[in-house]
Amino acid sequence: MNFEEVKREVVKFSEDREWGQFHTPENLAKSISIEAAELLECFQWNADYDKQAAKEEVADIMNYCILMADKMGINIEDAIMEKLKKNAEKYPVEKSYGTSKKYTEQ
Amino acid sequence: MNFEEVKREVVKFSEDREWGQFHTPENLAKSISIEAAELLECFQWNADYDKQAAKEEVADIMNYCILMADKMGINIEDAIMEKLKKNAEKYPVEKSYGTSKKYTEQ
Amino acid sequence: MNFEEVKREVVKFSEDREWGQFHTPENLAKSISIEAAELLECFQWNADYDKQAAKEEVADIMNYCILMADKMGINIEDAIMEKLKKNAEKYPVEKSYGTSKKYTEQ
Amino acid sequence: MNFEEVKREVVKFSEDREWGQFHTPENLAKSISIEAAELLECFQWNADYDKQAAKEEVADIMNYCILMADKMGINIEDAIMEKLKKNAEKYPVEKSYGTSKKYTEQ
């Protein structure tokens, strides 16, 4: 299934349950943080992790991001490409090659 | 640009900078939580928000989710659809219609 | 300065600025998550960290926890001791010695 | 019980179980974020919240902050007072009265 279809399924799942009323951008932002922490919990005490559990948490985060984009009326693919372009300016290859330093510290 | 192309661009951006060495699943999980909190900061004191700022934070979260899926060797679209199926069992329409209650409380 | 005095100073700092109106329990919960992620950022790419930066983030988290307890009308010391007692039941020494497993997995 | 005693009890609880080996500053930073998100979950869909549940989550966050300060060799009370002093410079009363704006936006 391609991403366009996946996005439609995610929105439909929520619509079928009349959950749109709870999905304000603010509540979705909270929900993304909550799910992100559940993913982090897979790595709480060491780098080993349960792959199935982590996969489900990544899915939960993506699910809420799709609903967020839908509520905000933005296109996810465009948002990512715009940000990538901005990051390319902050992190030109010649300055960023092989370093994890923040652009403010380079 | 479709999502397949976006995913390739995101991975290429990291490869061009030799950032794969920093992108362990554990570090990416931390990064997703950090970006999720930056999105949450758009809503820290009220529900009004700067749409451009929020859009960029959603893009950052998605960016790290794409890198995470790449490192874990999973397909994002499949992961979302699998989780949606599982959620449909936990949240059947007739029990979940119009309520935000967790399935454990229904 | 002892903790009782510190708590009073933290609350006074907020009162002097009329910030109580923003400090609903919900907003403080968001704020704690936001500051916790800033602490996490000190460890984003590796375990080395800037001690001064980390110290300030821990202080920010504590600061919001004190305001939260104040708003909720609870005593922090009592809350910690109550939870420690509950944890002692979930994690008896003989079952928990030297293992980071969650009580649900033991 | 005063905060000095509470701090000793929290550290002792961990020592009794030989958990110090898991409590690196990095792992504690992750743990604080995880617990902060559990507190946030009390407010996921609205501002109403279960007071007992929220109290326990605040305790969990404080618990890990105490262990963090212990591992880092810092004094929590001093750290908070130092940060409060720094905040007083960033947020002088006359500029900050009644506004939730970040000092960078004032």
Coordinates of C-alpha atoms in Angstrom, one line a residue:
Chain A
M1 CA 0.0 0.0 0.0
N2 CA 1.4 3.4 -0.9
F3 CA 1.7 6.3 1.5
E4 CA -1.3 8.2 0.0
E5 CA -3.5 5.2 0.7
V6 CA -2.0 4.8 4.2
K7 CA -2.7 8.4 5.0
R8 CA -6.3 8.0 3.9
E9 CA -6.7 4.8 6.1
V10 CA -5.3 6.6 9.1
V11 CA -7.7 9.5 8.8
K12 CA -10.6 7.2 8.0
F13 CA -9.8 5.1 11.2
S14 CA -10.2 8.3 13.3
E15 CA -13.3 9.5 11.4
D16 CA -15.1 6.1 11.8
R17 CA -14.8 6.6 15.6
E18 CA -15.6 10.3 15.6
W19 CA -12.2 11.0 17.2
G20 CA -11.6 14.2 15.3
Q21 CA -13.1 16.1 18.2
F22 CA -10.2 15.0 20.4
H23 CA -7.5 15.6 17.7
T24 CA -6.8 19.3 18.2
P25 CA -3.2 20.1 17.1
E26 CA -2.4 20.7 20.8
N27 CA -3.6 17.2 21.8
L28 CA -1.9 15.6 18.8
A29 CA 1.4 17.3 19.8
K30 CA 1.0 15.8 23.3
S31 CA 0.2 12.4 21.8
I32 CA 3.3 12.5 19.6
S33 CA 5.5 13.2 22.7
I34 CA 3.8 10.4 24.6
E35 CA 4.4 7.9 21.8
A36 CA 8.0 9.1 21.3
A37 CA 8.6 8.4 25.0
E38 CA 7.2 4.9 24.6
L39 CA 9.7 4.3 21.7
L40 CA 12.5 5.7 24.0
E41 CA 11.4 3.2 26.7
C42 CA 12.5 0.4 24.3
F43 CA 16.0 1.8 24.9
Q44 CA 15.8 2.9 28.5
W45 CA 18.5 0.8 30.0
N46 CA 20.6 -0.3 27.0
A47 CA 20.9 -0.2 23.3
D48 CA 19.3 -3.7 22.8
Y49 CA 15.7 -3.5 21.9
D50 CA 12.6 -5.5 21.1
K51 CA 12.2 -4.9 17.3
Q52 CA 8.5 -5.7 17.2
A53 CA 7.8 -3.3 20.1
A54 CA 9.9 -0.5 18.6
K55 CA 8.2 -1.0 15.2
E56 CA 4.8 -0.5 16.8
E57 CA 5.9 2.6 18.6
V58 CA 7.3 4.1 15.4
A59 CA 3.9 3.3 13.8
D60 CA 2.1 5.1 16.6
I61 CA 4.3 8.2 16.2
M62 CA 3.7 8.2 12.4
N63 CA 0.0 7.7 12.9
Y64 CA -0.3 10.9 15.0
C65 CA 2.0 12.8 12.6
I66 CA -0.3 11.9 9.8
L67 CA -3.4 13.1 11.8
M68 CA -1.4 16.3 12.8
A69 CA -0.6 17.1 9.2
D70 CA -4.2 16.4 8.2
K71 CA -5.5 18.8 11.0
M72 CA -3.0 21.5 10.1
G73 CA -3.8 21.2 6.4
I74 CA -0.2 20.5 5.4
N75 CA 1.4 18.0 3.1
I76 CA 3.9 15.8 4.9
E77 CA 6.1 15.1 1.9
D78 CA 6.4 18.8 1.1
A79 CA 7.1 19.7 4.7
I80 CA 9.9 17.2 4.9
M81 CA 11.5 18.4 1.6
E82 CA 11.2 22.0 2.6
K83 CA 12.9 21.2 5.9
L84 CA 15.6 19.2 4.2
K85 CA 16.4 22.2 2.0
K86 CA 16.7 24.4 5.1
N87 CA 18.9 21.8 6.8
A88 CA 21.1 21.7 3.7
E89 CA 21.8 25.4 4.3
K90 CA 22.5 25.0 8.0
Y91 CA 24.5 21.8 7.4
P92 CA 26.5 22.1 4.2
V93 CA 28.4 18.9 3.4
E94 CA 31.8 20.4 3.7
K95 CA 31.2 21.7 7.2
S96 CA 29.1 18.8 8.5
Y97 CA 30.9 15.7 7.1
G98 CA 31.4 13.2 9.8
T99 CA 30.5 15.4 12.7
S100 CA 27.4 15.4 15.0
K101 CA 28.0 19.0 16.1
K102 CA 25.0 21.3 16.0
Y103 CA 25.3 24.1 13.4
T104 CA 25.4 26.6 16.2
E105 CA 28.6 25.0 17.5
Q106 CA 30.4 24.4 14.2
Chain B
M1 CA 7.5 14.3 -4.8
N2 CA 6.1 11.0 -3.6
F3 CA 7.0 9.4 -0.3
E4 CA 9.4 6.8 -1.8
E5 CA 11.4 9.7 -3.2
V6 CA 11.2 11.7 0.0
K7 CA 12.5 8.7 2.0
R8 CA 15.4 8.3 -0.4
E9 CA 16.3 12.0 -0.1
V10 CA 16.2 11.8 3.7
V11 CA 18.6 8.8 3.7
K12 CA 20.9 10.4 1.1
F13 CA 21.1 13.6 3.1
S14 CA 22.5 11.7 6.0
E15 CA 24.8 9.5 3.9
D16 CA 26.3 12.6 2.1
R17 CA 27.4 13.8 5.6
E18 CA 28.5 10.4 6.9
W19 CA 26.0 10.7 9.7
G20 CA 25.0 7.1 9.7
Q21 CA 27.6 6.4 12.4
F22 CA 25.6 8.6 14.8
H23 CA 22.2 7.2 13.8
T24 CA 21.9 4.1 16.0
P25 CA 18.3 3.2 16.7
E26 CA 18.9 4.3 20.3
N27 CA 20.2 7.8 19.3
L28 CA 17.3 8.1 16.8
A29 CA 14.8 7.3 19.5
K30 CA 16.3 10.0 21.6
S31 CA 16.2 12.4 18.6
I32 CA 12.5 11.7 18.0
S33 CA 11.7 12.5 21.6
I34 CA 13.7 15.7 21.4
E35 CA 12.0 16.9 18.2
A36 CA 8.6 15.9 19.6
A37 CA 9.2 18.1 22.6
E38 CA 10.1 21.0 20.3
L39 CA 6.7 20.5 18.6
L40 CA 5.1 20.5 22.0
E41 CA 6.8 23.7 22.8
C42 CA 4.7 25.4 20.1
F43 CA 1.7 24.7 22.4
Q44 CA 3.4 25.2 25.8
W45 CA 1.2 28.0 27.2
N46 CA -1.8 27.8 25.0
A47 CA -3.5 26.1 22.0
D48 CA -2.5 28.9 19.6
Y49 CA 0.5 28.1 17.6
D50 CA 2.9 29.3 14.9
K51 CA 2.0 27.2 11.9
Q52 CA 5.3 27.4 10.2
A53 CA 7.3 26.5 13.3
A54 CA 5.0 23.5 14.0
K55 CA 5.3 22.4 10.4
E56 CA 9.1 22.3 10.6
E57 CA 9.0 20.3 13.9
V58 CA 6.6 17.8 12.3
A59 CA 9.1 17.5 9.4
D60 CA 12.0 16.9 11.9
I61 CA 10.1 14.1 13.7
M62 CA 9.2 12.5 10.3
N63 CA 12.8 12.9 9.2
Y64 CA 14.1 10.9 12.2
C65 CA 11.3 8.3 11.8
I66 CA 12.3 7.7 8.3
L67 CA 16.0 7.2 9.3
M68 CA 14.8 5.0 12.2
A69 CA 12.8 2.8 9.8
D70 CA 15.8 2.6 7.5
K71 CA 18.2 1.6 10.2
M72 CA 15.7 -1.0 11.6
G73 CA 15.1 -2.3 8.1
I74 CA 11.3 -1.9 8.3
N75 CA 8.8 -0.5 5.8
I76 CA 7.0 2.5 7.4
E77 CA 3.8 2.0 5.4
D78 CA 3.6 -1.6 6.4
A79 CA 4.3 -0.8 10.0
I80 CA 1.5 1.8 10.1
M81 CA -1.0 -0.6 8.4
E82 CA -0.1 -3.4 10.8
K83 CA -0.6 -1.2 13.8
L84 CA -3.9 0.1 12.5
K85 CA -5.2 -3.4 12.2
K86 CA -4.1 -4.1 15.8
N87 CA -5.8 -0.9 16.9
A88 CA -9.0 -1.9 15.2
E89 CA -9.1 -4.9 17.4
K90 CA -8.5 -2.9 20.6
Y91 CA -10.8 -0.1 19.5
P92 CA -13.8 -1.6 17.6
V93 CA -16.0 1.2 16.3
E94 CA -19.0 0.2 18.4
K95 CA -17.0 0.5 21.7
S96 CA -14.9 3.5 20.7
Y97 CA -17.3 5.8 18.9
G98 CA -17.0 9.3 20.3
T99 CA -14.9 8.4 23.4
S100 CA -11.2 9.1 24.1
K101 CA -11.1 6.4 26.7
K102 CA -8.2 4.0 26.6
Y103 CA -9.2 0.4 25.7
T104 CA -8.0 -0.7 29.2
E105 CA -10.7 1.7 30.7
Q106 CA -13.6 0.9 28.4
Chain C
M1 CA 19.4 27.0 51.5
N2 CA 17.1 24.1 52.4
F3 CA 14.4 22.6 50.2
E4 CA 11.6 24.3 52.0
E5 CA 13.2 27.7 51.3
V6 CA 14.0 26.7 47.7
K7 CA 10.3 25.8 47.1
R8 CA 9.2 29.2 48.5
E9 CA 11.7 31.0 46.2
V10 CA 10.5 29.1 43.1
V11 CA 6.8 29.9 43.9
K12 CA 7.7 33.5 44.7
F13 CA 9.6 33.9 41.4
S14 CA 6.4 33.0 39.5
E15 CA 4.1 35.1 41.7
D16 CA 6.3 38.2 41.3
R17 CA 5.7 37.9 37.5
E18 CA 2.0 37.0 37.7
W19 CA 2.8 33.7 35.9
G20 CA 0.4 31.6 37.9
Q21 CA -2.2 32.2 35.2
F22 CA -0.1 30.2 32.7
H23 CA 0.8 27.5 35.2
T24 CA -2.2 25.2 34.9
P25 CA -1.3 21.5 35.7
E26 CA -1.7 20.7 32.0
N27 CA 0.7 23.4 30.9
L28 CA 3.2 22.5 33.6
A29 CA 3.1 18.8 32.5
K30 CA 3.9 20.0 29.0
S31 CA 6.7 22.2 30.4
I32 CA 8.2 19.3 32.3
S33 CA 8.3 17.2 29.1
I34 CA 9.9 20.0 27.2
E35 CA 12.6 20.5 29.8
A36 CA 13.2 16.8 30.1
A37 CA 13.8 16.7 26.4
E38 CA 16.3 19.5 26.7
L39 CA 18.2 17.4 29.3
L40 CA 18.0 14.4 26.9
E41 CA 19.5 16.6 24.2
C42 CA 22.7 16.8 26.3
F43 CA 23.0 13.1 25.5
Q44 CA 21.6 13.0 22.0
W45 CA 24.6 11.5 20.1
N46 CA 26.7 10.0 22.9
A47 CA 27.1 9.6 26.7
D48 CA 29.5 12.5 27.1
Y49 CA 27.8 15.6 28.3
D50 CA 28.3 19.2 29.2
K51 CA 27.9 19.1 33.0
Q52 CA 26.9 22.8 33.4
A53 CA 24.2 22.5 30.7
A54 CA 22.8 19.3 32.2
K55 CA 22.8 20.8 35.7
E56 CA 20.7 23.7 34.4
E57 CA 18.2 21.4 32.7
V58 CA 17.8 19.3 35.8
A59 CA 17.1 22.6 37.7
D60 CA 14.5 23.6 35.1
I61 CA 12.7 20.2 35.5
M62 CA 12.8 20.5 39.3
N63 CA 11.5 24.1 39.0
Y64 CA 8.4 23.0 37.1
C65 CA 7.9 20.0 39.4
I66 CA 7.9 22.3 42.4
L67 CA 5.3 24.6 40.7
M68 CA 3.3 21.5 39.7
A69 CA 3.2 20.2 43.3
D70 CA 2.2 23.7 44.5
K71 CA -0.7 23.9 42.0
M72 CA -1.8 20.4 42.8
G73 CA -1.6 21.1 46.5
I74 CA 0.6 18.1 47.2
N75 CA 3.8 17.8 49.2
I76 CA 6.7 16.6 47.1
E77 CA 8.5 14.8 49.9
D78 CA 5.4 12.8 50.8
A79 CA 4.7 12.0 47.2
I80 CA 8.2 10.6 46.7
M81 CA 8.1 8.5 49.9
E82 CA 4.6 7.1 49.0
K83 CA 5.8 6.1 45.6
L84 CA 9.0 4.6 47.0
K85 CA 6.8 2.4 49.3
K86 CA 4.7 1.3 46.3
N87 CA 7.9 0.6 44.3
A88 CA 9.2 -1.5 47.2
E89 CA 6.2 -3.8 46.8
K90 CA 6.6 -4.0 43.0
Y91 CA 10.4 -4.4 43.2
P92 CA 11.2 -6.5 46.3
V93 CA 15.0 -6.7 46.8
E94 CA 15.2 -10.4 46.3
K95 CA 13.5 -10.3 42.9
S96 CA 15.0 -7.0 41.7
Y97 CA 18.6 -7.3 42.8
G98 CA 21.0 -6.5 39.9
T99 CA 18.3 -6.6 37.1
S100 CA 16.7 -3.7 35.2
K101 CA 13.7 -5.8 34.2
K102 CA 10.3 -4.2 34.7
Y103 CA 8.2 -5.8 37.4
T104 CA 5.8 -6.9 34.6
E105 CA 8.6 -9.0 33.0
Q106 CA 10.2 -10.5 36.1
Chain D
M1 CA 10.4 13.5 56.4
N2 CA 12.7 16.3 55.1
F3 CA 14.2 16.4 51.6
E4 CA 17.7 15.4 52.8
E5 CA 16.2 12.2 54.3
V6 CA 14.1 11.7 51.2
K7 CA 17.2 12.0 49.0
R8 CA 19.0 9.4 51.1
E9 CA 16.0 7.0 50.9
V10 CA 15.9 7.3 47.1
V11 CA 19.6 6.6 46.7
K12 CA 19.4 3.7 49.2
F13 CA 16.5 2.1 47.4
S14 CA 18.6 1.9 44.3
E15 CA 21.7 0.8 46.1
D16 CA 19.8 -2.0 47.9
R17 CA 19.0 -3.4 44.5
E18 CA 22.4 -2.8 42.9
W19 CA 20.7 -0.6 40.3
G20 CA 23.5 1.9 40.2
Q21 CA 25.0 0.0 37.2
F22 CA 22.0 1.0 35.1
H23 CA 21.8 4.6 36.3
T24 CA 24.3 6.3 34.0
P25 CA 23.4 10.0 33.5
E26 CA 22.4 9.1 29.9
N27 CA 20.0 6.4 31.1
L28 CA 18.6 8.6 33.8
A29 CA 18.0 11.4 31.3
K30 CA 16.0 8.9 29.1
S31 CA 14.1 7.8 32.2
I32 CA 13.2 11.4 33.2
S33 CA 11.8 11.9 29.7
I34 CA 9.8 8.7 29.8
E35 CA 8.3 9.5 33.2
A36 CA 7.6 13.1 32.1
A37 CA 5.6 11.7 29.2
E38 CA 3.6 9.5 31.6
L39 CA 2.7 12.6 33.5
L40 CA 1.7 14.3 30.2
E41 CA -0.5 11.3 29.4
C42 CA -2.7 12.3 32.4
F43 CA -3.6 15.4 30.3
Q44 CA -3.5 13.8 26.8
W45 CA -7.1 14.6 25.7
N46 CA -8.1 17.3 28.2
A47 CA -7.2 19.3 31.2
D48 CA -9.0 17.1 33.7
Y49 CA -6.8 14.6 35.3
D50 CA -6.5 11.8 37.8
K51 CA -4.8 13.5 40.8
Q52 CA -3.4 10.3 42.3
A53 CA -2.0 9.2 39.0
A54 CA -0.4 12.6 38.4
K55 CA 1.0 12.6 41.9
E56 CA 2.7 9.3 41.3
E57 CA 4.2 10.5 38.0
V58 CA 5.6 13.6 39.6
A59 CA 7.2 11.4 42.2
D60 CA 8.7 9.2 39.5
I61 CA 10.2 12.2 37.8
M62 CA 11.6 13.6 41.1
N63 CA 12.9 10.2 42.0
Y64 CA 15.0 10.1 38.8
C65 CA 16.1 13.7 39.2
I66 CA 17.4 12.9 42.7
L67 CA 19.4 9.9 41.3
M68 CA 20.7 12.1 38.4
A69 CA 21.9 14.8 40.8
D70 CA 23.5 12.1 42.9
K71 CA 25.3 10.6 39.9
M72 CA 26.4 14.0 38.6
G73 CA 27.6 14.9 42.1
I74 CA 25.5 18.1 42.2
N75 CA 23.3 19.5 44.9
I76 CA 19.7 19.9 43.7
E77 CA 18.9 22.9 45.9
D78 CA 22.0 24.8 44.8
A79 CA 21.3 24.0 41.1
I80 CA 17.7 25.3 41.4
M81 CA 18.8 28.5 43.1
E82 CA 21.6 29.1 40.6
K83 CA 19.1 28.7 37.7
L84 CA 16.6 30.9 39.4
K85 CA 19.2 33.7 39.6
K86 CA 20.0 33.2 35.9
N87 CA 16.3 33.3 35.1
A88 CA 15.9 36.5 37.1
E89 CA 18.4 38.1 34.7
K90 CA 16.6 36.8 31.6
Y91 CA 13.2 37.6 33.0
P92 CA 13.3 40.8 35.0
V93 CA 9.9 41.5 36.7
E94 CA 9.3 44.7 34.7
K95 CA 9.6 43.0 31.3
S96 CA 8.1 39.6 32.2
Y97 CA 5.1 40.7 34.3
G98 CA 2.0 38.9 33.1
T99 CA 3.4 37.6 29.9
S100 CA 4.4 34.0 28.9
K101 CA 6.7 35.2 26.1
K102 CA 10.1 33.7 25.9
Y103 CA 12.9 36.2 26.7
T104 CA 14.1 35.8 23.1
E105 CA 10.8 37.2 21.9
Q106 CA 10.3 40.0 24.4

